[in-house]
Coordinates of C-alpha atoms and ligand atoms in Angstrom, one line a residue:
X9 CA 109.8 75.8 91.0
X10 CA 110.5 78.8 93.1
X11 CA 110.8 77.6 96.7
X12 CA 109.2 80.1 98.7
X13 CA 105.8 78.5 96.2
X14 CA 105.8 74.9 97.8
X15 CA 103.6 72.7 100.5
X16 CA 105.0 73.6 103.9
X17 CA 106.8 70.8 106.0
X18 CA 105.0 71.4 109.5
X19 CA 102.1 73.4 109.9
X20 CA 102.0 77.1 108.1
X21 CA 105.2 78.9 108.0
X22 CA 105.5 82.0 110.8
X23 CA 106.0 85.0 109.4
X24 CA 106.6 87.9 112.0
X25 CA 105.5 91.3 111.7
X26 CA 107.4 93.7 113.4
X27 CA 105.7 97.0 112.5
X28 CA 104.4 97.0 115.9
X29 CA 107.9 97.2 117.8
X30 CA 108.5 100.6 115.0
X31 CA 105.7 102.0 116.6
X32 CA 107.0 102.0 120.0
X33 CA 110.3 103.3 118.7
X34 CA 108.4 106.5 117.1
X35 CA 106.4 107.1 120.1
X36 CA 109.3 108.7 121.8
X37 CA 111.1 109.9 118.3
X38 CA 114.6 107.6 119.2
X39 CA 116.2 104.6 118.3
X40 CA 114.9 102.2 121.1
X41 CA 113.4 99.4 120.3
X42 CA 114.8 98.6 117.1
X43 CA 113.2 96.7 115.1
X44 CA 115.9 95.6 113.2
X45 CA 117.2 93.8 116.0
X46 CA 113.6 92.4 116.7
X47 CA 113.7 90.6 113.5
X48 CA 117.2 88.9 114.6
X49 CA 115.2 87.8 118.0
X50 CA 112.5 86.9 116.0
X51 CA 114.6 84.8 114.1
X52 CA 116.4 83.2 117.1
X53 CA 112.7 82.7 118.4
X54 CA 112.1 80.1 114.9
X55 CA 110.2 83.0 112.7
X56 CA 110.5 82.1 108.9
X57 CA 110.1 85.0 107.7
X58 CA 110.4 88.9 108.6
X59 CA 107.5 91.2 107.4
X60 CA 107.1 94.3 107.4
X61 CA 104.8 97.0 106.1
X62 CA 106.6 100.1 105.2
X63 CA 103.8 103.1 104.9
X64 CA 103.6 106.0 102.6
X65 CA 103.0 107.9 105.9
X66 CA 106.1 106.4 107.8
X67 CA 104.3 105.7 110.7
X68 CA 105.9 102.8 111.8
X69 CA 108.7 101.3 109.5
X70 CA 111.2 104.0 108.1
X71 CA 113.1 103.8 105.2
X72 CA 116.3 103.1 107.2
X73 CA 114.9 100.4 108.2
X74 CA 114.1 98.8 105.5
X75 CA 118.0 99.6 104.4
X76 CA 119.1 98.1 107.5
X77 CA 116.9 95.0 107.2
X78 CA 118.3 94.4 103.9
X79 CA 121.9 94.4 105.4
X80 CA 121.4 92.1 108.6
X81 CA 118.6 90.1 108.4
X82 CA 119.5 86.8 106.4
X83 CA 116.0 85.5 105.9
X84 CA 113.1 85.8 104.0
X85 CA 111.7 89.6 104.4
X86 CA 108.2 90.3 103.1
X87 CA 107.9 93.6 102.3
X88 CA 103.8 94.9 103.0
X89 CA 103.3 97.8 100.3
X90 CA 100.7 100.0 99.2
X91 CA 100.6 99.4 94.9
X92 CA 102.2 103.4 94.7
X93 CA 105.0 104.4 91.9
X94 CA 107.3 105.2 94.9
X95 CA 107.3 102.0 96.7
X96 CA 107.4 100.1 93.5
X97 CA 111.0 102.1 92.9
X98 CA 112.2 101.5 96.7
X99 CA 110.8 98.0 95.8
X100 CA 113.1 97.0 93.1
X101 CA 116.3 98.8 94.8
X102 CA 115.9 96.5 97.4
X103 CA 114.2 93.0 95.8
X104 CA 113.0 91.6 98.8
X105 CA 112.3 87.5 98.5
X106 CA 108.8 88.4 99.1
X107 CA 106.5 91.3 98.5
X108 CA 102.7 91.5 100.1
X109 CA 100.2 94.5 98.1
X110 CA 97.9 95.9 100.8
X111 CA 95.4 98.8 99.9
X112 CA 96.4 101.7 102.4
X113 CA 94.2 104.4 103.5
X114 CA 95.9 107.1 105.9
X115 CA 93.2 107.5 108.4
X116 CA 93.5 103.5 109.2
X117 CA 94.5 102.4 112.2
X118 CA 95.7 99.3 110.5
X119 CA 95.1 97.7 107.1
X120 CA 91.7 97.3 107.2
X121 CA 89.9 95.0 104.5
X122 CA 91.8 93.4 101.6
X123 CA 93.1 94.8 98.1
X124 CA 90.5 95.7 95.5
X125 CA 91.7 93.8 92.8
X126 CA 88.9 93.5 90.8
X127 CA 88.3 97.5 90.6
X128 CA 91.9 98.1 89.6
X129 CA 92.7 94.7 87.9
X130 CA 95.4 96.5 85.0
X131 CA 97.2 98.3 87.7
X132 CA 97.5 95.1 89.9
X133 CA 98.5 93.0 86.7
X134 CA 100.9 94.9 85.8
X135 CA 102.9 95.5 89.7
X136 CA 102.9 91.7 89.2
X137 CA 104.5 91.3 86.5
X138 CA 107.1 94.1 87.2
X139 CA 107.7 93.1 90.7
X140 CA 107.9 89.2 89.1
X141 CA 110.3 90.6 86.6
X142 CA 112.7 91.4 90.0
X143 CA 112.5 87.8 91.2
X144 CA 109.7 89.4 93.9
X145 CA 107.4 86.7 94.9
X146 CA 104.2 88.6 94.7
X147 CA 101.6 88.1 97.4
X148 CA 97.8 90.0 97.0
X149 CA 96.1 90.6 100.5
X150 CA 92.4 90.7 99.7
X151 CA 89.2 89.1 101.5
X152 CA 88.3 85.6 100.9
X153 CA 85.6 86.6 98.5
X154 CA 85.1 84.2 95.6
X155 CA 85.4 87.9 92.9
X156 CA 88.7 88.5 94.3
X157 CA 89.9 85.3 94.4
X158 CA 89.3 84.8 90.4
X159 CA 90.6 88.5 89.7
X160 CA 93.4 87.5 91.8
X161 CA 94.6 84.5 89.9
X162 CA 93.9 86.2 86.5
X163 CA 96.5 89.2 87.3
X164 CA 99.3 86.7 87.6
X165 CA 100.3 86.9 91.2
X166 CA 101.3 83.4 92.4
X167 CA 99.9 83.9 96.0
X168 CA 97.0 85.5 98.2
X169 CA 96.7 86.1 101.8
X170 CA 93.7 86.1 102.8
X171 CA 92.2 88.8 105.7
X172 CA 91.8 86.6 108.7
X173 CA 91.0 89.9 110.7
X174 CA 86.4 89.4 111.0
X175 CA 87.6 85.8 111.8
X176 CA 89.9 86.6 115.0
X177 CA 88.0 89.3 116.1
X178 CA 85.0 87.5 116.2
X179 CA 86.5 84.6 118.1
X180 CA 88.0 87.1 120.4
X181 CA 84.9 88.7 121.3
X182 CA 83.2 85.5 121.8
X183 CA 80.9 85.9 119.0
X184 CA 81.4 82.2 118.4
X185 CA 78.8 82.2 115.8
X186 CA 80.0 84.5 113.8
X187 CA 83.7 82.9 114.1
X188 CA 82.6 79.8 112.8
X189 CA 80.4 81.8 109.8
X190 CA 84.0 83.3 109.5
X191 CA 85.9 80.2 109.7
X192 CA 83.5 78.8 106.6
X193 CA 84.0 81.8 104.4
X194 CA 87.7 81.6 104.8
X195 CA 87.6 77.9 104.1
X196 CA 86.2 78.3 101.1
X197 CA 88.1 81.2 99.8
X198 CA 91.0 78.9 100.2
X199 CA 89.5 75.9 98.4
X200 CA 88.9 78.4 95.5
X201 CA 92.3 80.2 95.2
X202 CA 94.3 76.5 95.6
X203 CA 91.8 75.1 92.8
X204 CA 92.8 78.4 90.6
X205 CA 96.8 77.2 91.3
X206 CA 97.6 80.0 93.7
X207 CA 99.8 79.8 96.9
X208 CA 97.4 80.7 100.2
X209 CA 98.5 82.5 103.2
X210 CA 96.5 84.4 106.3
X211 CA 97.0 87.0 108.0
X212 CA 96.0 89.6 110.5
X213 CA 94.3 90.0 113.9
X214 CA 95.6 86.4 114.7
X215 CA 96.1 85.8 118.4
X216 CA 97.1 82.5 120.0
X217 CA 93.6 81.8 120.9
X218 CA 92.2 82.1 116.8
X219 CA 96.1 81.2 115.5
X220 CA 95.5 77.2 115.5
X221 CA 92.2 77.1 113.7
X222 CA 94.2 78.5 110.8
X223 CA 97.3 76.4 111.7
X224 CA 95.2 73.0 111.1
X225 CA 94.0 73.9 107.3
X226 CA 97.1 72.4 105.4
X227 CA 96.5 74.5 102.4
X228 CA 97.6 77.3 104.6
X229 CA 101.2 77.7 104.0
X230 CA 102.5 80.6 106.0
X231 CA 100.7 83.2 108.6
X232 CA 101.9 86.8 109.0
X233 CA 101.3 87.6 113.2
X234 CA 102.0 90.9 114.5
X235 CA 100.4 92.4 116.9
X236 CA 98.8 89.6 119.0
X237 CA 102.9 88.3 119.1
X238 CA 104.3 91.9 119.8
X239 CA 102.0 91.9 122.7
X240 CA 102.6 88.7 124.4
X241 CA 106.3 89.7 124.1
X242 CA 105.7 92.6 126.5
X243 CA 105.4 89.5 129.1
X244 CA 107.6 86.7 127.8
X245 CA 110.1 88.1 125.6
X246 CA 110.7 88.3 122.0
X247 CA 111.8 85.2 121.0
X248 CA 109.6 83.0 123.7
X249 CA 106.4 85.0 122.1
X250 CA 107.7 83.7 119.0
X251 CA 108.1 80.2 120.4
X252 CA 104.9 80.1 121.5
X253 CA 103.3 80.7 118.6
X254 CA 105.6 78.2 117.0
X255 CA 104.1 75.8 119.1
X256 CA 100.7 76.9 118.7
X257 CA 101.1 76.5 115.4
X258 CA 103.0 72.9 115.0
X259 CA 100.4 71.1 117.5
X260 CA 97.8 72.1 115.8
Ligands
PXP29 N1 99.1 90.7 107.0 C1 98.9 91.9 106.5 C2 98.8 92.0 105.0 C3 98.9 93.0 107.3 O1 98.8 94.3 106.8 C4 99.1 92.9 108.7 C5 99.2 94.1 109.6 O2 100.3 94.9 109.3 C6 99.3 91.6 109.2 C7 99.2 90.5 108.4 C8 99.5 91.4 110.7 O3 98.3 91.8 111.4 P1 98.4 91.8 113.0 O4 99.4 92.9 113.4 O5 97.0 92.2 113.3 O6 98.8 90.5 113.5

């Protein structure tokens, strides 16, 4: 069985993005901060994995970095990619442990919604079976909508992570309501990709407020934080941020 496919030990694996620190770096066009050496923080903080989304715009993440990553980070990377012929190739030079399809659109400020998988089911069938044929464990990030869930598990991919952004949003604004409406449609969106055999993550907008509602569904086996982390670092640190959410996610 591969082992990045199996029931996690203690709460959801963390996996930390650190697009957000590559944005800082490119705001003044230098070096500083690297993420490259927030990933080995990250690390040193308890983070199980390292993802991050390199763009077709290179707005964040550069392809340097994701040279660099490959050199000196000695843990699982999860590489976020649009489903493009040119990130396939920089795909399998590199044969990261993990790979996450996103849909990208370049007016976004982030990736909003999931993958359509359903509306371009041969293309996405076969990225997972070329990127499986590089020993990628293939990850599809789509909405917890019972269509994509099904066209999901037909394509072959082994895993989903499901958009967690209306949910955290939601429970950030208050909306508590619509959280919990949220917080149903997720849960079944789980309960129908584990019953069709596929491994379930979450991801995105999680913050340590919405992090442990997530952190307490065991089917759940890793979450992919970024921003919300990033941020808190600003005050604690790197690898206290990631500590924290550590926690968060273990006492849950
Ligand atoms: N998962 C996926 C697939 C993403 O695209 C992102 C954003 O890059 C995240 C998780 C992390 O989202 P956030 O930065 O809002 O925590």
């Amino acid at each position: 069985m591969n082992p990045l496919v199996q029931p996690a030990p203690r709460g959801p694996l963390l996996g930390v993005n650190i697009d957000h620190v590559a944005t800082l770096r490119n705001a003044r066009g230098g070096d500083h901060p690297d993420p490259v050496r927030a990933a080995l923080h990250a690390l040193r903080g308890g983070a199980d994995i390292i993802t991050f989304h390199l763009r077709e715009d290179r707005r964040h993440i550069r392809d340097a970095d994701v040279h660099r990553l490959r050199e000196q980070v000695h843990a699982p990377l999860n590489f976020e990619s649009a489903l493009t012929p040119e990130m396939l190739d920089i795909i399998d030079g590199m044969r990261p442990a993990m790979v996450c399809l996103v849909p990208e659109r370049r007016q976004e400020l982030t990736t909003e919604g999931g993958l359509d998988v359903r509306g371009q089911f041969e293309r996405v069938r076969d990225a997972c079976a070329r990127l499986g044929a590089s020993d990628c464990r293939v990850s599809l990030f789509i909405e917890a909508d019972a269509q994509q869930i099904d066209a999901a598990a037909a394509s072959g991919a082994p895993c989903v992570e499901l958009h967690t952004g209306a949910f955290a949003d939601a429970l950030e604004a208050g909306d508590t309501q619509l959280a919990q409406r949220q917080l149903e449609r997720l849960r079944e969106g789980i309960a129908r990709a584990r019953a069709a055999g596929l491994q379930t993550n979450a991801g995105h907008g999680l913050t340590l407020r919405s992090t442990p509602e997530l952190a307490r569904m065991p089917e759940i086996r890793e979450l992919h934080i970024g921003h919300a982390l990033v941020g808190h670092a600003l005050f604690v640190g790197l690898e206290q941020a990631v500590r924290d959410f550590k926690a968060c996610i273990e006492s849950a």
